[in-house]
Short mmCIF file of C-alpha atoms in Angstrom, two decimals:
data_model
loop_
_atom_site.label_atom_id
_atom_site.label_comp_id
_atom_site.label_asym_id
_atom_site.label_seq_id
_atom_site.Cartn_x
_atom_site.Cartn_y
_atom_site.Cartn_z
CA ASP A 1 28.34 4.82 -65.72
CA GLY A 2 27.28 1.80 -67.75
CA LEU A 3 26.92 -1.04 -65.25
CA ALA A 4 29.12 0.68 -62.66
CA VAL A 5 27.46 2.54 -59.78
CA ALA A 6 28.91 5.14 -57.43
CA THR A 7 27.08 7.13 -54.75
CA SER A 8 28.09 9.25 -51.79
CA GLY A 9 25.36 7.78 -49.59
CA PHE A 10 22.62 5.19 -49.29
CA GLU A 11 20.08 4.55 -46.51
CA ALA A 12 17.49 1.85 -45.93
CA THR A 13 15.16 0.80 -43.10
CA GLY A 14 13.26 -2.40 -42.37
CA ALA A 15 11.02 -4.15 -39.85
CA GLY A 16 13.11 -7.32 -39.54
CA VAL A 17 16.27 -8.04 -37.56
CA VAL A 18 18.17 -5.40 -39.56
CA ARG A 19 16.38 -2.18 -38.69
CA GLU A 20 18.57 0.39 -40.41
CA LEU A 21 21.42 0.51 -42.91
CA LYS A 22 23.59 3.50 -43.81
CA VAL A 23 26.36 3.50 -46.39
CA GLU A 24 28.90 6.22 -47.14
CA SER A 25 30.85 6.35 -50.40
CA LEU A 26 29.69 3.22 -52.20
CA ARG A 27 31.10 1.96 -55.48
CA THR A 28 30.09 -1.30 -57.18
CA GLU A 29 29.50 -2.87 -60.59
CA VAL A 30 26.89 -5.23 -61.97
CA GLY A 31 28.20 -8.17 -63.99
CA VAL A 32 26.19 -10.12 -66.54
CA GLY A 33 28.35 -13.26 -66.46
CA GLY A 34 25.90 -14.97 -64.13
CA LEU A 35 22.79 -14.54 -66.26
CA GLY A 36 23.04 -18.14 -67.41
CA ARG A 37 22.99 -19.22 -63.75
CA GLY A 38 20.07 -16.95 -62.95
CA VAL A 39 21.95 -14.39 -60.86
CA TRP A 40 23.23 -10.85 -61.09
CA GLU A 41 26.92 -10.65 -60.23
CA ILE A 42 27.87 -7.74 -57.97
CA GLN A 43 31.57 -7.09 -58.48
CA GLY A 44 34.33 -4.95 -56.95
CA SER A 45 32.16 -3.44 -54.21
CA ARG A 46 33.86 -0.90 -51.97
CA ILE A 47 32.34 1.00 -49.05
CA GLN A 48 34.04 3.66 -46.98
CA ARG A 49 31.70 3.38 -43.98
CA LEU A 50 28.87 1.00 -43.16
CA GLU A 51 26.48 1.51 -40.24
CA VAL A 52 24.04 -1.24 -39.27
CA SER A 53 21.35 -1.22 -36.57
CA ILE A 54 20.16 -4.66 -35.45
CA ASP A 55 17.35 -5.70 -33.10
CA ALA A 56 17.84 -9.36 -32.17
CA ARG A 57 15.24 -9.34 -29.41
CA LYS A 58 12.27 -11.67 -29.89
CA ASP A 59 8.80 -10.91 -28.57
CA GLU A 60 7.79 -14.48 -27.83
CA GLY A 61 4.60 -13.39 -26.08
CA SER A 62 3.00 -11.95 -29.23
CA PRO A 63 1.09 -14.55 -31.23
CA VAL A 64 1.33 -14.54 -34.99
CA PRO A 65 -2.00 -13.41 -36.45
CA VAL A 66 -3.65 -15.88 -38.81
CA MET A 67 -6.37 -14.79 -41.27
CA GLU A 68 -9.03 -17.44 -41.80
CA PRO A 69 -11.12 -17.19 -45.00
CA ALA A 70 -14.87 -16.60 -44.51
CA VAL A 71 -17.00 -19.70 -44.98
CA SER A 72 -19.31 -17.97 -47.46
CA GLU A 73 -16.44 -16.83 -49.65
CA PRO A 74 -15.08 -19.41 -52.04
CA ARG A 75 -11.37 -19.87 -52.24
CA VAL A 76 -9.77 -18.26 -55.22
CA GLU A 77 -6.71 -19.94 -56.60
CA LYS A 78 -4.19 -17.35 -57.70
CA LYS A 79 -2.46 -18.03 -60.95
CA LYS A 80 1.29 -18.17 -60.72
CA LYS A 81 3.05 -15.57 -62.76
CA ALA A 82 5.31 -16.86 -65.42
CA LYS A 83 8.95 -16.61 -64.42
CA GLY A 84 10.72 -13.85 -66.33
CA TRP A 85 14.06 -14.26 -68.03
CA LEU A 86 15.74 -11.66 -65.80
CA PRO A 87 17.45 -12.99 -62.60
CA THR A 88 15.83 -12.23 -59.25
CA GLU A 89 18.86 -13.12 -57.11
CA ILE A 90 22.24 -11.50 -56.66
CA GLU A 91 25.67 -13.00 -56.07
CA LEU A 92 28.26 -10.90 -54.26
CA GLN A 93 31.66 -11.35 -55.91
CA GLY A 94 33.61 -9.36 -53.33
CA LEU A 95 33.24 -6.60 -50.75
CA ASP A 96 35.74 -4.30 -49.05
CA VAL A 97 34.50 -2.12 -46.17
CA ARG A 98 36.96 0.31 -44.62
CA GLU A 99 34.92 0.95 -41.47
CA VAL A 100 32.01 -0.98 -39.96
CA VAL A 101 29.82 0.25 -37.11
CA VAL A 102 27.17 -2.09 -35.67
CA ARG A 103 24.67 -1.25 -32.96
CA ALA A 104 22.72 -4.24 -31.71
CA TRP A 105 19.95 -4.74 -29.16
CA MET A 106 19.88 -8.22 -27.63
CA LYS A 107 17.85 -9.81 -24.84
CA GLN A 108 20.81 -9.38 -22.50
CA GLY A 109 21.38 -5.71 -23.38
CA PRO A 110 23.08 -3.52 -25.98
CA ALA A 111 26.14 -4.59 -27.95
CA SER A 112 28.30 -2.74 -30.44
CA VAL A 113 31.14 -2.95 -32.95
CA THR A 114 33.17 0.11 -33.95
CA GLY A 115 36.14 0.78 -36.22
CA MET A 116 36.25 -2.69 -37.84
CA LYS A 117 37.55 -3.46 -41.35
CA VAL A 118 35.83 -6.20 -43.40
CA ARG A 119 36.95 -8.07 -46.50
CA MET A 120 34.57 -10.64 -48.05
CA GLU A 121 34.90 -12.93 -51.09
CA PRO A 122 33.00 -15.95 -52.47
CA ALA A 123 33.76 -19.36 -50.94
CA GLY A 124 32.88 -21.48 -53.99
CA GLY A 125 29.22 -22.23 -53.24
CA ARG A 126 25.83 -20.54 -53.43
CA LYS A 127 25.46 -18.05 -50.59
CA ALA A 128 28.86 -19.04 -49.17
CA TYR A 129 31.53 -16.46 -48.34
CA LEU A 130 34.90 -16.14 -46.66
CA VAL A 131 35.19 -13.11 -44.40
CA GLU A 132 38.27 -11.49 -42.89
CA LEU A 133 37.94 -8.98 -40.07
CA ALA A 134 40.62 -6.66 -38.71
CA ASP A 135 40.85 -4.04 -35.96
CA GLY A 136 37.87 -2.59 -34.15
CA ALA A 137 36.37 -2.68 -30.66
CA ILE A 138 33.63 -5.14 -29.64
CA VAL A 139 31.35 -4.57 -26.66
CA LEU A 140 29.12 -7.49 -25.57
CA PRO A 141 26.19 -7.35 -23.11
CA PHE A 142 27.89 -9.56 -20.51
CA ASP A 143 29.48 -8.19 -17.33
CA LEU A 144 32.21 -10.81 -17.32
CA ILE A 145 33.56 -9.77 -20.75
CA PRO A 146 35.35 -6.41 -21.09
CA THR A 147 35.74 -4.46 -24.32
CA ILE A 148 37.48 -6.71 -26.85
CA ARG A 149 40.08 -5.11 -29.12
CA LEU A 150 40.10 -7.24 -32.25
CA ASP A 151 43.36 -8.00 -34.02
CA ARG A 152 42.06 -10.28 -36.79
CA ALA A 153 39.46 -12.94 -37.39
CA LYS A 154 38.52 -15.37 -40.16
CA LEU A 155 34.95 -16.51 -40.72
CA ARG A 156 32.89 -18.51 -43.19
CA TYR A 157 29.26 -17.65 -43.94
CA GLN A 158 26.96 -20.21 -45.51
CA ASP A 159 23.16 -20.47 -45.63
CA GLY A 160 22.61 -18.11 -42.69
CA VAL A 161 25.24 -19.67 -40.41
CA VAL A 162 28.48 -17.91 -39.47
CA PHE A 163 31.44 -20.13 -38.59
CA LEU A 164 34.25 -18.38 -36.72
CA ASN A 165 37.40 -20.29 -37.63
CA ARG A 166 39.67 -18.23 -35.41
CA ALA A 167 39.73 -14.83 -33.75
CA GLU A 168 42.68 -13.13 -32.07
CA ALA A 169 42.05 -10.17 -29.82
CA ALA A 170 43.24 -8.21 -26.80
CA ALA A 171 41.27 -7.53 -23.62
CA TRP A 172 41.92 -5.93 -20.21
CA LYS A 173 45.31 -4.18 -20.02
CA GLU A 174 47.67 -6.86 -21.28
CA GLY A 175 45.35 -9.82 -21.77
CA TRP A 176 44.88 -11.82 -24.96
CA LEU A 177 42.04 -13.93 -26.32
CA ASP A 178 41.80 -16.75 -28.89
CA ALA A 179 38.34 -17.98 -29.84
CA ALA A 180 36.35 -20.04 -32.35
CA GLY A 181 32.64 -20.75 -32.67
CA GLU A 182 29.48 -20.35 -34.72
CA TRP A 183 26.25 -18.35 -34.88
CA ASP A 184 22.99 -19.29 -36.58
CA SER A 185 21.26 -16.12 -37.73
CA ARG A 186 17.97 -18.00 -38.21
CA THR A 187 17.62 -19.24 -34.63
CA GLY A 188 19.90 -16.81 -32.77
CA GLY A 189 21.83 -19.72 -31.25
CA TYR A 190 25.56 -19.34 -30.74
CA VAL A 191 28.54 -21.02 -29.11
CA LEU A 192 32.01 -19.61 -28.56
CA GLU A 193 35.05 -21.46 -27.21
CA GLY A 194 38.57 -20.29 -26.54
CA ASN A 195 41.29 -19.26 -24.13
CA VAL A 196 42.17 -16.09 -22.25
CA GLY A 197 45.56 -15.31 -20.73
CA GLY A 198 47.85 -12.53 -19.56
CA VAL A 199 45.20 -11.06 -17.23
CA LYS A 200 46.12 -9.67 -13.82
CA CYS A 201 43.94 -10.92 -10.96
CA GLU A 202 43.39 -7.39 -9.72
CA GLU A 203 41.60 -6.64 -13.02
CA LEU A 204 39.06 -9.40 -12.35
CA PHE A 205 38.17 -8.55 -8.74
CA ASN A 206 36.57 -5.59 -7.03
CA GLU A 207 38.64 -3.03 -5.13
CA THR A 208 38.60 -5.01 -1.86
CA TRP A 209 39.82 -8.29 -3.30
CA ALA A 210 42.21 -6.69 -5.79
CA LYS A 211 44.41 -5.86 -2.80
CA ARG A 212 44.21 -9.39 -1.39
CA PHE A 213 44.79 -11.51 -4.48
CA ILE A 214 47.54 -10.84 -7.02
CA GLY A 215 48.85 -13.05 -9.80
CA ASP A 216 48.48 -13.88 -13.49
CA ALA A 217 45.15 -15.46 -14.47
CA GLU A 218 44.37 -17.61 -17.47
CA THR A 219 41.29 -19.63 -18.38
CA ASP A 220 39.66 -21.64 -21.10
CA PHE A 221 35.99 -20.85 -21.67
CA THR A 222 32.79 -21.86 -23.41
CA LEU A 223 29.99 -19.35 -23.97
CA GLY A 224 26.65 -20.35 -25.48
CA ASN A 225 22.88 -20.06 -25.27
CA ALA A 226 21.70 -23.58 -26.07
CA GLY A 227 19.24 -23.44 -23.16
CA GLY A 228 17.86 -20.02 -24.11
CA SER A 229 19.96 -17.81 -21.83
CA PRO A 230 23.73 -17.30 -22.05
CA VAL A 231 25.90 -19.64 -19.98
CA ALA A 232 29.67 -19.43 -19.64
CA SER A 233 32.05 -21.91 -18.01
CA GLY A 234 35.71 -22.86 -17.85
CA ARG A 235 38.74 -23.63 -15.70
CA LEU A 236 40.64 -20.69 -14.18
CA THR A 237 44.29 -21.01 -13.14
CA VAL A 238 46.41 -18.41 -11.33
CA ARG A 239 50.19 -18.37 -11.67
CA ASN A 240 52.67 -16.45 -9.52
CA GLY A 241 49.85 -15.89 -7.06
CA THR A 242 50.04 -14.28 -3.64
CA LEU A 243 47.18 -14.16 -1.14
CA THR A 244 47.16 -11.40 1.46
CA ALA A 245 44.85 -10.98 4.45
CA LEU A 246 42.29 -13.69 3.67
CA PRO A 247 39.85 -13.38 6.61
CA VAL A 248 39.93 -17.01 7.78
CA LEU A 249 43.73 -17.07 7.57
CA GLU A 250 43.98 -13.75 9.37
CA ALA A 251 42.22 -15.31 12.34
CA LEU A 252 44.56 -18.30 12.26
CA ALA A 253 47.57 -15.98 12.11
CA ALA A 254 46.31 -14.21 15.22
CA TYR A 255 45.65 -17.33 17.28
CA ALA A 256 48.72 -19.23 16.09
CA ASP A 257 50.98 -16.23 16.83
CA THR A 258 52.47 -16.31 13.34
CA ARG A 259 52.57 -14.04 10.33
CA ARG A 260 53.03 -16.86 7.85
CA PHE A 261 49.30 -16.88 7.01
CA ARG A 262 49.05 -13.16 6.29
CA VAL A 263 51.04 -13.15 3.05
CA LEU A 264 50.91 -16.54 1.33
CA PRO A 265 52.85 -17.33 -1.84
CA LEU A 266 50.58 -19.75 -3.70
CA THR A 267 52.03 -22.89 -5.23
CA GLU A 268 48.61 -23.92 -6.56
CA ALA A 269 45.54 -21.81 -7.30
CA GLY A 270 42.59 -22.58 -9.55
CA THR A 271 38.89 -23.28 -9.85
CA ASP A 272 36.24 -24.52 -12.26
CA TRP A 273 33.74 -21.71 -12.85
CA ARG A 274 30.27 -21.30 -14.30
CA TRP A 275 28.30 -18.09 -14.89
CA GLN A 276 24.58 -17.78 -15.61
CA ASP A 277 22.04 -15.01 -14.99
CA GLY A 278 24.57 -13.02 -12.95
CA GLU A 279 25.40 -15.93 -10.60
CA TRP A 280 28.88 -17.42 -10.26
CA LEU A 281 29.46 -21.02 -9.21
CA LEU A 282 33.03 -21.95 -8.26
CA THR A 283 33.76 -25.66 -7.86
CA ASP A 284 36.91 -27.71 -7.33
CA LEU A 285 38.49 -24.54 -5.92
CA VAL A 286 42.04 -24.95 -4.59
CA LEU A 287 44.33 -22.42 -2.91
CA ALA A 288 47.54 -23.92 -1.56
CA SER A 289 50.91 -22.90 -0.16
CA GLU A 290 53.11 -25.99 -0.19
CA GLY A 291 53.84 -27.40 3.27
CA LEU A 292 51.74 -24.82 5.11
CA VAL A 293 48.08 -24.53 4.11
CA ARG A 294 45.57 -25.88 1.58
CA LEU A 295 41.99 -24.69 1.03
CA GLU A 296 39.60 -26.84 -1.04
CA GLY A 297 35.88 -26.49 -1.72
CA ALA A 298 33.12 -24.69 -3.61
CA MET A 299 31.37 -21.32 -3.47
CA THR A 300 28.34 -19.60 -4.96
CA ILE A 301 28.32 -15.82 -5.47
CA ARG A 302 24.88 -14.29 -6.00
CA GLY A 303 25.30 -10.57 -6.46
CA GLU A 304 27.32 -9.65 -3.35
CA ALA A 305 26.23 -12.63 -1.22
CA LEU A 306 28.64 -15.50 -0.53
CA ASP A 307 27.82 -19.12 0.28
CA GLY A 308 30.78 -21.48 0.41
CA SER A 309 31.81 -24.79 1.97
CA PHE A 310 35.50 -25.61 2.24
CA ARG A 311 38.07 -27.89 3.85
CA LEU A 312 41.10 -26.21 5.37
CA GLY A 313 44.30 -28.21 5.74
CA LEU A 314 47.23 -27.05 7.89
CA ALA A 315 50.66 -28.41 8.61
CA PRO A 316 50.68 -30.30 11.95
CA GLY A 317 51.88 -28.20 14.85
CA THR A 318 50.72 -24.91 13.28
CA LEU A 319 48.01 -24.47 15.93
CA ALA A 320 49.93 -25.90 18.84
CA ARG A 321 49.42 -22.65 20.79
CA ILE A 322 45.63 -23.13 20.77
CA PRO A 323 44.54 -25.84 23.23
CA GLY A 324 42.29 -28.42 21.61
CA ALA A 325 42.57 -26.99 18.10
CA GLU A 326 44.36 -29.91 16.50
CA THR A 327 42.35 -32.53 18.39
CA ASP A 328 38.83 -31.11 18.69
CA VAL A 329 38.59 -28.92 15.53
CA PHE A 330 41.12 -30.38 13.08
CA SER A 331 41.66 -34.03 12.23
CA PRO A 332 44.62 -35.77 10.55
CA GLY A 333 44.09 -36.44 6.85
CA GLU A 334 45.66 -36.65 3.41
CA ARG A 335 48.83 -34.86 2.31
CA GLY A 336 50.14 -35.06 5.87
CA LEU A 337 47.92 -32.15 6.96
CA VAL A 338 45.30 -31.71 9.65
CA TRP A 339 41.89 -30.75 8.24
CA ALA A 340 38.75 -28.88 9.36
CA PRO A 341 35.54 -27.84 7.57
CA VAL A 342 34.96 -24.10 7.06
CA ARG A 343 31.71 -22.36 6.10
CA VAL A 344 31.98 -18.94 4.43
CA THR A 345 29.01 -16.56 4.26
CA GLY A 346 28.47 -12.80 4.34
CA THR A 347 29.26 -10.58 1.37
CA VAL A 348 32.15 -10.07 -1.02
CA ASP A 349 33.31 -6.99 0.91
CA ASP A 350 32.60 -8.44 4.35
CA PRO A 351 32.98 -12.25 4.34
CA GLU A 352 32.30 -14.27 7.49
CA GLU A 353 33.65 -17.70 8.51
CA ASP A 354 32.76 -20.12 11.28
CA LEU A 355 36.22 -21.50 12.10
CA THR A 356 37.20 -18.81 14.59
CA GLY A 357 34.22 -19.53 16.81
CA ARG A 358 35.01 -23.25 16.84
CA LEU A 359 38.64 -22.55 17.77
CA ILE A 360 37.51 -20.42 20.71
CA GLU A 361 35.03 -23.10 21.72
CA ALA A 362 37.73 -25.78 21.60
CA ALA A 363 40.16 -23.62 23.56
CA GLY A 364 37.51 -22.74 26.11
CA LEU A 365 36.60 -26.38 26.79
CA ARG A 366 40.21 -27.46 26.78
CA MET A 367 41.02 -24.81 29.41
CA PHE A 368 39.32 -26.94 32.02
CA ASP A 369 42.05 -29.53 31.61
CA VAL A 370 45.04 -27.19 31.40
CA ILE A 371 44.24 -24.42 33.92
CA PRO A 372 46.05 -22.32 34.76
CA GLY A 373 49.01 -22.86 32.40
CA SER A 374 48.42 -22.82 28.66
CA GLY A 375 44.81 -21.76 29.09
CA GLU A 376 45.94 -18.46 30.54
CA ARG A 377 48.55 -18.19 27.82
CA VAL A 378 45.93 -18.41 25.04
CA ILE A 379 43.73 -15.89 26.81
CA LYS A 380 46.51 -13.34 27.25
CA PHE A 381 47.62 -13.82 23.67
CA SER A 382 44.06 -13.27 22.38
CA ARG A 383 43.69 -10.06 24.33
CA SER A 384 47.00 -8.73 23.05
CA LEU A 385 45.69 -8.90 19.47
CA LEU A 386 42.52 -6.90 19.95
CA GLY A 387 44.22 -3.75 18.79
CA GLU A 388 45.41 -5.32 15.52
CA ASP A 389 43.71 -5.88 12.15
CA SER A 390 42.41 -9.29 13.15
CA SER A 391 40.64 -8.01 16.26
CA LYS A 392 37.18 -8.33 14.67
CA ALA A 393 37.64 -12.03 14.06
CA VAL A 394 38.98 -12.53 17.58
CA GLU A 395 36.11 -10.57 19.13
CA LYS A 396 33.56 -12.78 17.37
CA GLY A 397 35.29 -15.79 18.85
CA LEU A 398 35.37 -14.24 22.31
CA GLU A 399 31.59 -13.85 22.27
CA LYS A 400 31.31 -17.55 21.54
CA GLY A 401 33.68 -18.28 24.38
CA ARG A 402 31.56 -16.18 26.74
CA GLU A 403 28.44 -18.19 25.89
CA ILE A 404 30.19 -21.53 26.41
CA LEU A 405 31.71 -20.66 29.78
CA GLU A 406 28.55 -19.03 31.09
CA LYS A 407 26.59 -22.22 30.34
CA ASN A 408 28.85 -24.17 32.73
CA PRO A 409 28.09 -22.80 36.26
CA GLY A 410 29.94 -25.67 37.91
CA ILE A 411 33.35 -24.62 36.64
CA VAL A 412 36.18 -24.60 39.16
CA GLU A 413 36.82 -21.33 40.94
CA GLU A 414 39.91 -20.42 38.90
CA VAL A 415 37.93 -20.20 35.67
CA GLY A 416 36.14 -17.09 36.89
CA GLY A 417 39.34 -15.09 37.03
CA ILE A 418 40.45 -16.44 33.66
CA LEU A 419 37.10 -15.54 32.07
CA GLU A 420 37.41 -11.98 33.36
CA GLY A 421 40.87 -11.72 31.89
CA PHE A 422 39.63 -13.24 28.64
CA LEU A 423 36.82 -10.69 28.26
CA GLY A 424 38.77 -7.72 29.55
CA GLY A 425 36.98 -7.32 32.88
CA GLY A 426 40.01 -6.81 35.12
CA SER A 427 41.44 -9.14 37.76
CA GLY A 428 38.24 -11.09 38.48
CA ARG A 429 35.11 -11.00 40.61
CA LYS A 430 34.83 -11.71 44.28
CA LYS A 431 34.51 -15.31 45.30
CA GLU A 432 30.96 -14.90 46.58
CA ASP A 433 29.85 -13.42 43.18
CA ARG A 434 31.24 -16.27 41.10
#
């Protein structure tokens, strides 16, 4: 209708990054006001639904073919065609899309956008636009990021670079996200920075740890691919945290004859984190319950495997029931606590620690000096716990104790009876068999 165009549908395909384009219910108009500037003005564009398929994967192993001219053939200089008076460029004066659907294939996996509204207008320069986004769901190819429910976002596009001024979105059940960043469509490089809050710890962990760690998590973050592969990092803080049944503390609760370690209200909880290629690195990790316990250190999580080194600080007197614990295993240190190193290995669902064995070793050696009093008391106490949840940790320690005592054949006669009681063998062996 004159210079106005309306169509119920339009489709296009290509071999570049944009592989396919589908438009439903398009209306636009061509303006001639830009002829003097050498452009066609595209005005008042409205689209009911826009579907885009993108392939952002790069095949870096395929060389670009180069055609060399034959030596015998002379070069032929092509004459440049005279430039016509009609413009060969367009200038978008505005665009309103009621629904956008994007399907993208990236190196890291598939990504998608559904149900998003887009409003775009010129930003005052050539190939520069202001873009407003609203609503929609965003799925990214990263395990650490759930589906993002967009509220609104403001962007600026100029010369192939997208600048995200601010985005507000929801994620997880009650979590929120603020972010800003940029993306260069020519190189594929991107960086995104922001904050996440209102997330429950149980939403971040697997089923096993969701029962052990509760609280409200928040973190700042940076996500980018400057080195070629995506890398994310930040500082995570947990508020109103409670730690239940942490394996190393379970063992301490058993040997110290106290339940204070089994449910710990946390006065401080946080860690620096970094994620790359599916591996998590936690550094400057702190879990503390004021006046009782403090755990500091670092851990690497590769798939399900754990590898961590920590320092455990306890209030003096906590392990008074275990002979030698606070002199041979723990040492006085800062914050008025006694400290010991702890190594954590195993898997996420079945972590292992080396502190229990050292406590048993210290108690076993210390028994030689305190027989038969407190040594017997520790042994009887250990046996009484074998039917409880912490029995596995205790049993591991008992095996260590068996090795230590069996390597000392010159032990006084009373130790034989104590060892039998310790390992559950009854009242002891005959004197001639010891």
